[in-house]
Amino acid sequence: MNAKVSSIDRLWDFTLPCELEQSQAWVLSAMQKQGPALVRLLWRILGCEQDVCDAYQETFLKLAHYDFGAKPEKIKAYLFKTATNTAISILRRKALHNKLIQNIAVNNRSVSQELPDFDHQDTCKKLRKAVTKLPDHLRDVVVLRDFGEMNYRKVAKILNITEATARVYRCKAVQLLAVWLDDEKTK
Amino acid sequence: MKSDKIKNCKTVRDRLRKMLLKSFQLHDSRLYEHILNCPKCQSRIIPLGKVDNALNIIKSGRHSKNLLAKANQQAIGVLQNSLRNNPATIKLENIEPKPSLRTILTRYNQKIASTAACLVVFLLIKTHIFNSIQDFQSSGNRIVNNYYQRQLGSDLANELGKS
Protein backbone atom coordinates (compact mmCIF):
# COMPACT_ATOMS: atom_id res chain seq x y z
CA MET A 1 0.00 0.00 0.00
CA ASN A 2 2.82 2.34 1.02
CA ALA A 3 4.71 1.54 -2.14
CA LYS A 4 1.64 2.39 -4.19
CA VAL A 5 1.24 5.77 -2.44
CA SER A 6 4.93 6.67 -2.92
CA SER A 7 4.77 5.74 -6.61
CA ILE A 8 1.72 7.99 -7.07
CA ASP A 9 3.62 10.79 -5.27
CA ARG A 10 6.59 10.36 -7.60
CA LEU A 11 4.27 10.42 -10.57
CA TRP A 12 2.70 13.64 -9.23
CA ASP A 13 6.16 15.24 -8.79
CA PHE A 14 7.02 14.35 -12.35
CA THR A 15 3.83 15.76 -13.88
CA LEU A 16 3.67 18.95 -11.81
CA PRO A 17 6.11 21.16 -13.81
CA CYS A 18 4.49 20.08 -17.03
CA GLU A 19 1.03 21.03 -15.75
CA LEU A 20 2.27 24.34 -14.39
CA GLU A 21 3.86 25.15 -17.70
CA GLN A 22 0.64 24.40 -19.49
CA SER A 23 -1.54 26.22 -16.97
CA GLN A 24 0.56 29.40 -16.93
CA ALA A 25 1.46 29.60 -20.61
CA TRP A 26 -1.31 32.18 -21.02
CA VAL A 27 0.86 34.63 -19.03
CA LEU A 28 3.41 34.60 -21.84
CA SER A 29 0.76 34.93 -24.53
CA ALA A 30 -0.76 37.86 -22.62
CA MET A 31 2.71 39.40 -22.46
CA GLN A 32 3.11 39.00 -26.20
CA LYS A 33 -0.34 40.37 -26.98
CA GLN A 34 -0.66 43.25 -24.53
CA GLY A 35 3.03 43.99 -23.86
CA PRO A 36 3.59 46.82 -26.37
CA ALA A 37 0.42 48.69 -25.38
CA LEU A 38 1.21 48.25 -21.69
CA VAL A 39 4.77 49.54 -22.07
CA ARG A 40 3.50 52.57 -24.01
CA LEU A 41 0.89 53.29 -21.34
CA LEU A 42 3.40 52.92 -18.50
CA TRP A 43 5.94 55.09 -20.31
CA ARG A 44 3.40 57.87 -20.67
CA ILE A 45 2.36 57.67 -17.02
CA LEU A 46 5.84 57.35 -15.54
CA GLY A 47 8.26 58.88 -18.05
CA CYS A 48 11.18 56.86 -16.69
CA GLU A 49 12.43 53.60 -18.22
CA GLN A 50 13.45 51.90 -14.98
CA ASP A 51 10.08 52.70 -13.40
CA VAL A 52 8.34 51.32 -16.49
CA CYS A 53 10.26 48.03 -16.17
CA ASP A 54 9.45 47.81 -12.45
CA ALA A 55 5.74 48.48 -12.95
CA TYR A 56 5.59 46.02 -15.86
CA GLN A 57 7.30 43.32 -13.79
CA GLU A 58 4.96 43.86 -10.85
CA THR A 59 1.92 43.73 -13.13
CA PHE A 60 2.85 40.36 -14.62
CA LEU A 61 3.90 39.00 -11.24
CA LYS A 62 0.45 39.85 -9.92
CA LEU A 63 -1.14 38.27 -12.99
CA ALA A 64 0.84 35.05 -12.49
CA HIS A 65 -0.17 34.88 -8.81
CA TYR A 66 -3.78 35.93 -9.31
CA ASP A 67 -6.07 33.60 -7.33
CA PHE A 68 -3.38 30.88 -6.89
CA GLY A 69 -2.38 30.84 -10.54
CA ALA A 70 -5.87 30.88 -12.01
CA LYS A 71 -6.54 32.74 -15.24
CA PRO A 72 -8.57 35.95 -14.77
CA GLU A 73 -11.80 36.18 -16.73
CA LYS A 74 -10.79 39.41 -18.51
CA ILE A 75 -7.02 39.39 -18.80
CA LYS A 76 -6.75 42.68 -20.69
CA ALA A 77 -8.88 44.57 -18.18
CA TYR A 78 -6.97 43.02 -15.28
CA LEU A 79 -3.59 43.89 -16.83
CA PHE A 80 -4.44 47.50 -17.63
CA LYS A 81 -6.06 48.15 -14.25
CA THR A 82 -3.15 46.60 -12.36
CA ALA A 83 -0.57 48.43 -14.46
CA THR A 84 -2.33 51.76 -13.95
CA ASN A 85 -2.58 51.26 -10.19
CA THR A 86 1.04 50.17 -9.93
CA ALA A 87 2.25 53.13 -11.98
CA ILE A 88 0.19 55.61 -9.98
CA SER A 89 1.52 54.25 -6.70
CA ILE A 90 5.08 54.58 -8.06
CA LEU A 91 4.33 58.19 -9.07
CA ARG A 92 2.91 58.94 -5.61
CA ARG A 93 5.97 57.46 -3.93
CA LYS A 94 8.20 59.58 -6.17
CA ALA A 95 6.21 62.73 -5.41
CA LEU A 96 6.57 62.09 -1.68
CA HIS A 97 10.29 61.52 -2.10
CA ASN A 98 10.65 64.76 -4.08
CA LYS A 99 8.69 66.66 -1.45
CA LEU A 100 10.99 65.33 1.24
CA ILE A 101 14.06 66.36 -0.74
CA GLN A 102 12.58 69.82 -1.33
CA ASN A 103 11.92 70.22 2.39
CA ILE A 104 15.51 69.27 3.17
CA ALA A 105 16.74 71.73 0.56
CA VAL A 106 14.58 74.53 2.05
CA ASN A 107 15.88 73.73 5.51
CA ASN A 108 19.44 73.91 4.21
CA ARG A 109 18.57 77.21 2.43
CA SER A 110 19.81 76.05 -0.93
CA VAL A 111 19.29 78.52 -3.77
CA SER A 112 16.35 77.55 -5.98
CA GLN A 113 16.59 78.03 -9.72
CA GLU A 114 13.85 80.00 -11.42
CA LEU A 115 12.00 78.13 -14.14
CA PRO A 116 11.17 79.65 -17.53
CA ASP A 117 7.57 80.67 -18.38
CA PHE A 118 6.62 77.50 -20.22
CA ASP A 119 8.73 74.50 -19.47
CA HIS A 120 7.65 71.30 -21.23
CA GLN A 121 9.12 68.93 -18.68
CA ASP A 122 7.73 70.92 -15.80
CA THR A 123 4.24 70.96 -17.34
CA CYS A 124 4.33 67.18 -17.89
CA LYS A 125 5.57 66.65 -14.35
CA LYS A 126 2.78 68.81 -12.97
CA LEU A 127 0.19 66.98 -15.06
CA ARG A 128 1.44 63.57 -13.93
CA LYS A 129 1.31 64.75 -10.33
CA ALA A 130 -2.21 66.10 -10.82
CA VAL A 131 -3.35 62.81 -12.37
CA THR A 132 -2.33 60.95 -9.19
CA LYS A 133 -4.59 63.26 -7.19
CA LEU A 134 -7.68 62.52 -9.29
CA PRO A 135 -10.40 60.27 -7.85
CA ASP A 136 -9.95 56.64 -8.95
CA HIS A 137 -12.91 56.49 -11.35
CA LEU A 138 -11.86 59.67 -13.18
CA ARG A 139 -8.18 58.79 -13.19
CA ASP A 140 -8.73 55.37 -14.76
CA VAL A 141 -10.63 56.91 -17.67
CA VAL A 142 -8.03 59.62 -18.33
CA VAL A 143 -5.15 57.15 -18.14
CA LEU A 144 -6.73 54.62 -20.48
CA ARG A 145 -8.17 57.17 -22.89
CA ASP A 146 -5.27 59.64 -23.12
CA PHE A 147 -2.18 57.68 -22.12
CA GLY A 148 -3.37 54.33 -23.47
CA GLU A 149 -4.91 55.91 -26.60
CA MET A 150 -7.97 53.68 -26.39
CA ASN A 151 -11.36 54.64 -27.74
CA TYR A 152 -14.28 55.14 -25.35
CA ARG A 153 -15.74 51.74 -26.20
CA LYS A 154 -12.61 49.92 -25.09
CA VAL A 155 -12.26 52.10 -21.97
CA ALA A 156 -15.89 51.39 -21.06
CA LYS A 157 -15.39 47.66 -21.56
CA ILE A 158 -12.28 47.55 -19.37
CA LEU A 159 -13.78 49.63 -16.57
CA ASN A 160 -17.19 47.97 -16.86
CA ILE A 161 -19.08 51.25 -17.39
CA THR A 162 -21.05 52.69 -20.30
CA GLU A 163 -19.45 54.76 -23.07
CA ALA A 164 -21.43 57.83 -22.06
CA THR A 165 -20.21 57.52 -18.47
CA ALA A 166 -16.63 57.26 -19.69
CA ARG A 167 -17.09 60.47 -21.72
CA VAL A 168 -18.56 62.30 -18.72
CA TYR A 169 -15.76 61.09 -16.42
CA ARG A 170 -13.09 62.20 -18.90
CA CYS A 171 -14.66 65.63 -19.25
CA LYS A 172 -14.82 66.04 -15.46
CA ALA A 173 -11.24 64.84 -15.08
CA VAL A 174 -9.91 67.32 -17.67
CA GLN A 175 -11.80 70.17 -15.97
CA LEU A 176 -10.33 69.21 -12.59
CA LEU A 177 -6.82 68.92 -14.06
CA ALA A 178 -7.19 72.36 -15.67
CA VAL A 179 -8.22 73.92 -12.36
CA TRP A 180 -5.37 72.27 -10.48
CA LEU A 181 -2.73 73.20 -13.06
CA ASP A 182 -3.98 76.80 -13.03
CA ASP A 183 -3.93 76.86 -9.22
CA GLU A 184 -0.35 75.62 -9.14
CA LYS A 185 0.68 78.37 -11.53
CA THR A 186 -0.99 81.09 -9.47
CA LYS A 187 0.67 79.77 -6.31
CA MET B 1 -40.36 46.99 -25.79
CA LYS B 2 -39.10 49.50 -23.26
CA SER B 3 -35.47 48.84 -24.19
CA ASP B 4 -36.34 49.41 -27.88
CA LYS B 5 -37.86 52.74 -27.02
CA ILE B 6 -34.77 53.76 -25.05
CA LYS B 7 -32.56 52.64 -27.90
CA ASN B 8 -34.57 54.75 -30.34
CA CYS B 9 -34.42 57.75 -28.04
CA LYS B 10 -30.67 57.32 -27.79
CA THR B 11 -30.23 57.25 -31.54
CA VAL B 12 -32.46 60.33 -31.88
CA ARG B 13 -30.42 62.14 -29.24
CA ASP B 14 -27.20 61.13 -30.96
CA ARG B 15 -28.43 62.40 -34.31
CA LEU B 16 -29.61 65.66 -32.78
CA ARG B 17 -26.24 66.15 -31.14
CA LYS B 18 -24.44 65.50 -34.42
CA MET B 19 -26.75 67.94 -36.25
CA LEU B 20 -26.11 70.62 -33.64
CA LEU B 21 -22.38 70.07 -33.83
CA LYS B 22 -22.52 70.38 -37.61
CA SER B 23 -24.47 73.63 -37.51
CA PHE B 24 -22.34 75.06 -34.68
CA GLN B 25 -18.77 74.51 -35.78
CA LEU B 26 -15.83 75.48 -33.63
CA HIS B 27 -14.26 77.27 -36.58
CA ASP B 28 -17.05 79.77 -36.52
CA SER B 29 -15.48 83.23 -36.68
CA ARG B 30 -18.10 84.69 -34.34
CA LEU B 31 -17.15 82.19 -31.69
CA TYR B 32 -13.47 83.09 -32.01
CA GLU B 33 -14.26 86.78 -31.86
CA HIS B 34 -16.28 86.31 -28.72
CA ILE B 35 -13.53 84.30 -27.04
CA LEU B 36 -10.96 86.93 -27.99
CA ASN B 37 -12.99 89.66 -26.29
CA CYS B 38 -14.40 87.74 -23.32
CA PRO B 39 -12.09 87.40 -20.30
CA LYS B 40 -14.49 84.95 -18.60
CA CYS B 41 -14.37 82.52 -21.53
CA GLN B 42 -10.61 82.96 -21.82
CA SER B 43 -10.07 82.12 -18.17
CA ARG B 44 -12.05 78.92 -18.70
CA ILE B 45 -10.57 77.84 -22.00
CA ILE B 46 -6.87 78.63 -21.46
CA PRO B 47 -6.38 76.09 -18.61
CA LEU B 48 -8.16 73.42 -20.69
CA GLY B 49 -5.81 74.19 -23.55
CA LYS B 50 -2.85 73.79 -21.20
CA VAL B 51 -4.04 70.34 -20.14
CA ASP B 52 -4.49 69.41 -23.77
CA ASN B 53 -0.98 70.66 -24.56
CA ALA B 54 0.55 68.73 -21.68
CA LEU B 55 -1.27 65.55 -22.72
CA ASN B 56 -0.02 65.98 -26.28
CA ILE B 57 3.56 66.53 -25.09
CA ILE B 58 3.37 63.35 -23.01
CA LYS B 59 1.92 61.43 -25.96
CA SER B 60 4.60 62.66 -28.34
CA GLY B 61 7.45 61.50 -26.08
CA ARG B 62 9.22 58.42 -27.44
CA HIS B 63 10.87 55.71 -25.37
CA SER B 64 13.96 53.79 -26.43
CA LYS B 65 13.50 51.00 -28.95
CA ASN B 66 14.61 48.23 -26.60
CA LEU B 67 12.38 49.22 -23.66
CA LEU B 68 9.80 46.53 -24.43
CA ALA B 69 12.49 43.83 -24.60
CA LYS B 70 14.04 45.11 -21.37
CA ALA B 71 10.68 45.12 -19.58
CA ASN B 72 9.92 41.61 -20.87
CA GLN B 73 13.30 40.34 -19.66
CA GLN B 74 12.74 41.79 -16.19
CA ALA B 75 9.19 40.41 -15.99
CA ILE B 76 10.16 36.94 -17.25
CA GLY B 77 12.98 36.86 -14.68
CA VAL B 78 10.50 36.69 -11.80
CA LEU B 79 8.15 34.11 -13.33
CA GLN B 80 8.22 30.38 -12.61
CA ASN B 81 11.16 28.31 -13.75
CA SER B 82 9.05 26.34 -16.19
CA LEU B 83 7.90 29.55 -17.85
CA ARG B 84 11.39 31.03 -17.92
CA ASN B 85 12.63 28.02 -19.87
CA ASN B 86 9.76 28.19 -22.35
CA PRO B 87 11.00 28.73 -25.94
CA ALA B 88 8.49 31.59 -26.35
CA THR B 89 10.45 33.69 -23.85
CA ILE B 90 13.41 34.02 -26.26
CA LYS B 91 11.14 35.75 -28.75
CA LEU B 92 9.68 37.98 -26.03
CA GLU B 93 13.11 38.96 -24.71
CA ASN B 94 14.21 40.19 -28.15
CA ILE B 95 10.95 41.72 -29.29
CA GLU B 96 10.82 45.24 -30.78
CA PRO B 97 7.74 47.47 -30.86
CA LYS B 98 6.07 47.62 -34.26
CA PRO B 99 3.77 50.42 -35.40
CA SER B 100 0.12 49.45 -35.80
CA LEU B 101 -1.39 48.87 -39.24
CA ARG B 102 -3.36 52.10 -38.89
CA THR B 103 -0.16 54.10 -38.28
CA ILE B 104 1.52 52.51 -41.28
CA LEU B 105 -1.49 53.22 -43.49
CA THR B 106 -1.63 56.92 -42.54
CA ARG B 107 1.52 57.43 -44.64
CA TYR B 108 -0.30 56.18 -47.71
CA ASN B 109 -3.60 57.98 -47.03
CA GLN B 110 -3.43 60.20 -50.10
CA LYS B 111 -2.42 57.38 -52.44
CA ILE B 112 -5.24 55.17 -51.13
CA ALA B 113 -7.77 58.02 -51.55
CA SER B 114 -6.71 58.73 -55.16
CA THR B 115 -6.79 55.00 -56.03
CA ALA B 116 -10.29 54.76 -54.55
CA ALA B 117 -11.39 57.80 -56.59
CA CYS B 118 -10.01 56.18 -59.77
CA LEU B 119 -11.87 52.98 -58.97
CA VAL B 120 -15.12 54.88 -58.45
CA VAL B 121 -14.72 56.67 -61.83
CA PHE B 122 -13.94 53.34 -63.49
CA LEU B 123 -17.05 51.77 -61.95
CA LEU B 124 -19.18 54.71 -63.06
CA ILE B 125 -17.91 54.29 -66.63
CA LYS B 126 -18.53 50.55 -66.47
CA THR B 127 -22.09 50.98 -65.25
CA HIS B 128 -22.85 53.45 -68.13
CA ILE B 129 -23.80 56.23 -65.74
CA PHE B 130 -21.76 58.76 -67.73
CA ASN B 131 -23.51 57.65 -70.94
CA SER B 132 -26.94 58.14 -69.38
CA ILE B 133 -25.87 61.62 -68.16
CA GLN B 134 -24.90 62.50 -71.75
CA ASP B 135 -28.23 61.11 -73.04
CA PHE B 136 -30.10 63.19 -70.52
CA GLN B 137 -28.17 66.32 -71.51
CA SER B 138 -28.73 65.84 -75.28
CA SER B 139 -32.47 65.16 -74.82
CA GLY B 140 -32.69 68.34 -72.71
CA ASN B 141 -31.02 70.31 -75.48
CA ARG B 142 -33.42 68.87 -78.04
CA ILE B 143 -36.46 69.89 -75.96
CA VAL B 144 -35.14 73.44 -75.57
CA ASN B 145 -34.42 73.63 -79.30
CA ASN B 146 -37.96 72.47 -80.15
CA TYR B 147 -39.44 75.05 -77.80
CA TYR B 148 -37.48 77.90 -79.46
CA GLN B 149 -38.40 76.62 -82.94
CA ARG B 150 -42.07 76.74 -82.02
CA GLN B 151 -41.88 80.16 -80.38
CA LEU B 152 -39.28 82.02 -82.51
CA GLY B 153 -38.92 80.10 -85.74
CA SER B 154 -36.22 77.76 -87.07
CA ASP B 155 -33.68 80.45 -88.13
CA LEU B 156 -33.45 82.14 -84.75
CA ALA B 157 -33.61 78.80 -82.93
CA ASN B 158 -30.63 77.49 -84.93
CA GLU B 159 -28.62 80.65 -84.17
CA LEU B 160 -29.39 80.37 -80.47
CA GLY B 161 -28.44 76.70 -80.53
CA LYS B 162 -25.06 77.49 -82.13
CA SER B 163 -24.30 80.23 -79.60
XYZ file of C-alpha atoms in Angstrom:
350
model
C 0.000 0.000 0.000
C 2.823 2.340 1.023
C 4.709 1.538 -2.138
C 1.643 2.393 -4.189
C 1.243 5.765 -2.439
C 4.931 6.669 -2.923
C 4.774 5.743 -6.606
C 1.719 7.993 -7.066
C 3.621 10.790 -5.268
C 6.589 10.356 -7.603
C 4.273 10.416 -10.568
C 2.696 13.640 -9.234
C 6.159 15.238 -8.787
C 7.016 14.350 -12.346
C 3.835 15.757 -13.884
C 3.666 18.955 -11.806
C 6.110 21.161 -13.812
C 4.488 20.083 -17.034
C 1.032 21.025 -15.754
C 2.266 24.336 -14.392
C 3.864 25.150 -17.702
C 0.641 24.405 -19.490
C -1.541 26.224 -16.974
C 0.559 29.402 -16.927
C 1.456 29.600 -20.613
C -1.313 32.181 -21.019
C 0.855 34.633 -19.026
C 3.408 34.599 -21.843
C 0.755 34.925 -24.534
C -0.761 37.861 -22.622
C 2.705 39.402 -22.460
C 3.111 38.999 -26.196
C -0.341 40.367 -26.983
C -0.662 43.248 -24.526
C 3.030 43.987 -23.861
C 3.590 46.818 -26.370
C 0.421 48.687 -25.384
C 1.210 48.246 -21.689
C 4.772 49.541 -22.065
C 3.498 52.566 -24.011
C 0.890 53.291 -21.336
C 3.400 52.919 -18.497
C 5.944 55.093 -20.306
C 3.401 57.868 -20.670
C 2.357 57.672 -17.024
C 5.838 57.350 -15.542
C 8.258 58.879 -18.049
C 11.182 56.857 -16.687
C 12.427 53.599 -18.221
C 13.450 51.904 -14.977
C 10.081 52.696 -13.398
C 8.339 51.318 -16.489
C 10.256 48.031 -16.174
C 9.446 47.811 -12.452
C 5.741 48.478 -12.946
C 5.595 46.015 -15.864
C 7.303 43.323 -13.786
C 4.955 43.862 -10.853
C 1.922 43.733 -13.131
C 2.850 40.355 -14.616
C 3.904 38.998 -11.241
C 0.451 39.854 -9.918
C -1.137 38.268 -12.986
C 0.837 35.045 -12.486
C -0.169 34.883 -8.811
C -3.781 35.932 -9.307
C -6.067 33.598 -7.334
C -3.378 30.883 -6.886
C -2.378 30.844 -10.538
C -5.873 30.883 -12.009
C -6.544 32.736 -15.236
C -8.574 35.952 -14.773
C -11.802 36.185 -16.728
C -10.795 39.410 -18.506
C -7.015 39.394 -18.799
C -6.754 42.684 -20.694
C -8.884 44.570 -18.180
C -6.968 43.023 -15.284
C -3.592 43.887 -16.827
C -4.437 47.500 -17.627
C -6.058 48.155 -14.251
C -3.149 46.599 -12.360
C -0.566 48.426 -14.464
C -2.328 51.762 -13.951
C -2.582 51.262 -10.192
C 1.044 50.168 -9.926
C 2.247 53.128 -11.985
C 0.188 55.606 -9.984
C 1.519 54.254 -6.698
C 5.081 54.581 -8.057
C 4.326 58.192 -9.066
C 2.911 58.944 -5.612
C 5.974 57.458 -3.927
C 8.197 59.580 -6.171
C 6.208 62.730 -5.414
C 6.565 62.089 -1.680
C 10.285 61.524 -2.097
C 10.646 64.763 -4.083
C 8.689 66.664 -1.452
C 10.986 65.327 1.239
C 14.060 66.363 -0.738
C 12.582 69.822 -1.329
C 11.916 70.223 2.393
C 15.506 69.268 3.174
C 16.736 71.734 0.558
C 14.580 74.531 2.045
C 15.881 73.733 5.509
C 19.436 73.905 4.211
C 18.573 77.205 2.435
C 19.809 76.045 -0.928
C 19.286 78.515 -3.769
C 16.347 77.549 -5.979
C 16.591 78.029 -9.717
C 13.851 80.001 -11.423
C 12.000 78.127 -14.141
C 11.169 79.654 -17.528
C 7.569 80.672 -18.375
C 6.620 77.497 -20.224
C 8.726 74.503 -19.474
C 7.655 71.299 -21.229
C 9.124 68.927 -18.684
C 7.728 70.915 -15.804
C 4.239 70.956 -17.344
C 4.334 67.184 -17.889
C 5.567 66.654 -14.351
C 2.776 68.806 -12.969
C 0.185 66.980 -15.059
C 1.438 63.574 -13.930
C 1.315 64.745 -10.327
C -2.210 66.100 -10.816
C -3.349 62.807 -12.373
C -2.325 60.951 -9.194
C -4.594 63.264 -7.187
C -7.685 62.515 -9.293
C -10.403 60.266 -7.847
C -9.945 56.640 -8.950
C -12.907 56.488 -11.354
C -11.855 59.673 -13.182
C -8.179 58.792 -13.194
C -8.732 55.374 -14.758
C -10.633 56.912 -17.672
C -8.025 59.624 -18.330
C -5.154 57.153 -18.137
C -6.734 54.618 -20.484
C -8.174 57.170 -22.894
C -5.269 59.645 -23.123
C -2.179 57.682 -22.123
C -3.367 54.331 -23.474
C -4.913 55.915 -26.596
C -7.973 53.683 -26.390
C -11.363 54.644 -27.737
C -14.284 55.143 -25.350
C -15.743 51.740 -26.205
C -12.615 49.916 -25.086
C -12.265 52.096 -21.971
C -15.890 51.393 -21.060
C -15.390 47.663 -21.557
C -12.281 47.547 -19.370
C -13.783 49.626 -16.570
C -17.194 47.969 -16.857
C -19.077 51.246 -17.388
C -21.047 52.686 -20.301
C -19.449 54.757 -23.074
C -21.429 57.834 -22.062
C -20.208 57.522 -18.465
C -16.631 57.258 -19.695
C -17.088 60.468 -21.717
C -18.556 62.304 -18.721
C -15.759 61.088 -16.422
C -13.091 62.197 -18.904
C -14.661 65.634 -19.253
C -14.822 66.044 -15.460
C -11.239 64.843 -15.084
C -9.906 67.323 -17.667
C -11.799 70.167 -15.972
C -10.325 69.215 -12.593
C -6.821 68.923 -14.058
C -7.193 72.357 -15.668
C -8.224 73.919 -12.365
C -5.369 72.267 -10.481
C -2.726 73.202 -13.056
C -3.976 76.796 -13.026
C -3.929 76.864 -9.223
C -0.346 75.616 -9.136
C 0.679 78.369 -11.529
C -0.986 81.088 -9.470
C 0.673 79.768 -6.306
C -40.362 46.986 -25.791
C -39.102 49.500 -23.259
C -35.474 48.844 -24.190
C -36.335 49.405 -27.882
C -37.859 52.744 -27.020
C -34.774 53.760 -25.052
C -32.557 52.640 -27.901
C -34.571 54.752 -30.344
C -34.415 57.746 -28.042
C -30.665 57.318 -27.790
C -30.230 57.253 -31.544
C -32.464 60.331 -31.879
C -30.422 62.145 -29.239
C -27.195 61.125 -30.956
C -28.429 62.400 -34.313
C -29.608 65.664 -32.778
C -26.240 66.153 -31.138
C -24.441 65.504 -34.418
C -26.746 67.937 -36.255
C -26.110 70.617 -33.641
C -22.377 70.070 -33.835
C -22.520 70.378 -37.611
C -24.468 73.631 -37.510
C -22.339 75.059 -34.683
C -18.770 74.507 -35.778
C -15.834 75.483 -33.634
C -14.259 77.267 -36.581
C -17.054 79.769 -36.525
C -15.475 83.231 -36.677
C -18.102 84.690 -34.341
C -17.151 82.194 -31.688
C -13.471 83.087 -32.008
C -14.256 86.777 -31.865
C -16.281 86.313 -28.721
C -13.535 84.301 -27.036
C -10.959 86.935 -27.993
C -12.986 89.661 -26.287
C -14.400 87.744 -23.325
C -12.092 87.397 -20.296
C -14.487 84.950 -18.597
C -14.371 82.522 -21.531
C -10.606 82.961 -21.823
C -10.071 82.125 -18.165
C -12.049 78.920 -18.695
C -10.568 77.842 -22.004
C -6.870 78.628 -21.455
C -6.380 76.087 -18.614
C -8.156 73.416 -20.686
C -5.806 74.192 -23.550
C -2.849 73.788 -21.195
C -4.042 70.336 -20.135
C -4.494 69.413 -23.773
C -0.975 70.663 -24.561
C 0.554 68.730 -21.677
C -1.271 65.552 -22.723
C -0.019 65.976 -26.279
C 3.559 66.529 -25.088
C 3.367 63.355 -23.013
C 1.920 61.431 -25.959
C 4.596 62.656 -28.342
C 7.450 61.497 -26.076
C 9.218 58.422 -27.443
C 10.871 55.713 -25.375
C 13.963 53.791 -26.434
C 13.501 51.001 -28.951
C 14.611 48.232 -26.601
C 12.379 49.218 -23.663
C 9.801 46.526 -24.432
C 12.491 43.832 -24.603
C 14.040 45.109 -21.372
C 10.675 45.119 -19.579
C 9.919 41.613 -20.865
C 13.302 40.336 -19.664
C 12.735 41.786 -16.192
C 9.189 40.408 -15.987
C 10.156 36.945 -17.246
C 12.978 36.863 -14.681
C 10.495 36.686 -11.803
C 8.145 34.114 -13.330
C 8.215 30.383 -12.609
C 11.160 28.313 -13.746
C 9.051 26.341 -16.188
C 7.904 29.551 -17.851
C 11.391 31.029 -17.924
C 12.631 28.021 -19.871
C 9.761 28.187 -22.347
C 10.995 28.734 -25.937
C 8.485 31.586 -26.350
C 10.448 33.690 -23.852
C 13.409 34.023 -26.263
C 11.138 35.747 -28.747
C 9.679 37.984 -26.030
C 13.114 38.964 -24.709
C 14.214 40.193 -28.146
C 10.948 41.725 -29.291
C 10.824 45.237 -30.782
C 7.739 47.475 -30.857
C 6.072 47.619 -34.262
C 3.768 50.418 -35.404
C 0.120 49.450 -35.802
C -1.395 48.865 -39.244
C -3.357 52.099 -38.890
C -0.164 54.105 -38.284
C 1.524 52.506 -41.280
C -1.493 53.215 -43.492
C -1.632 56.924 -42.543
C 1.522 57.425 -44.642
C -0.298 56.177 -47.712
C -3.601 57.977 -47.028
C -3.428 60.196 -50.097
C -2.424 57.380 -52.438
C -5.240 55.171 -51.128
C -7.766 58.023 -51.554
C -6.709 58.726 -55.158
C -6.787 54.996 -56.026
C -10.287 54.763 -54.546
C -11.387 57.797 -56.586
C -10.007 56.177 -59.771
C -11.866 52.983 -58.970
C -15.121 54.885 -58.450
C -14.719 56.669 -61.831
C -13.942 53.337 -63.486
C -17.045 51.767 -61.947
C -19.177 54.711 -63.057
C -17.909 54.290 -66.632
C -18.527 50.553 -66.468
C -22.087 50.978 -65.251
C -22.845 53.453 -68.130
C -23.804 56.226 -65.736
C -21.765 58.760 -67.727
C -23.515 57.654 -70.944
C -26.937 58.144 -69.380
C -25.873 61.616 -68.163
C -24.897 62.497 -71.753
C -28.225 61.108 -73.043
C -30.104 63.189 -70.521
C -28.165 66.319 -71.514
C -28.726 65.840 -75.275
C -32.465 65.159 -74.824
C -32.694 68.341 -72.706
C -31.016 70.310 -75.478
C -33.421 68.868 -78.038
C -36.457 69.891 -75.960
C -35.144 73.439 -75.569
C -34.420 73.626 -79.303
C -37.959 72.465 -80.147
C -39.437 75.052 -77.803
C -37.480 77.898 -79.459
C -38.397 76.624 -82.936
C -42.075 76.735 -82.019
C -41.884 80.161 -80.384
C -39.281 82.023 -82.514
C -38.920 80.101 -85.744
C -36.224 77.757 -87.066
C -33.676 80.452 -88.126
C -33.448 82.144 -84.751
C -33.613 78.803 -82.927
C -30.632 77.493 -84.926
C -28.621 80.653 -84.172
C -29.390 80.366 -80.472
C -28.442 76.696 -80.526
C -25.059 77.492 -82.125
C -24.298 80.225 -79.601
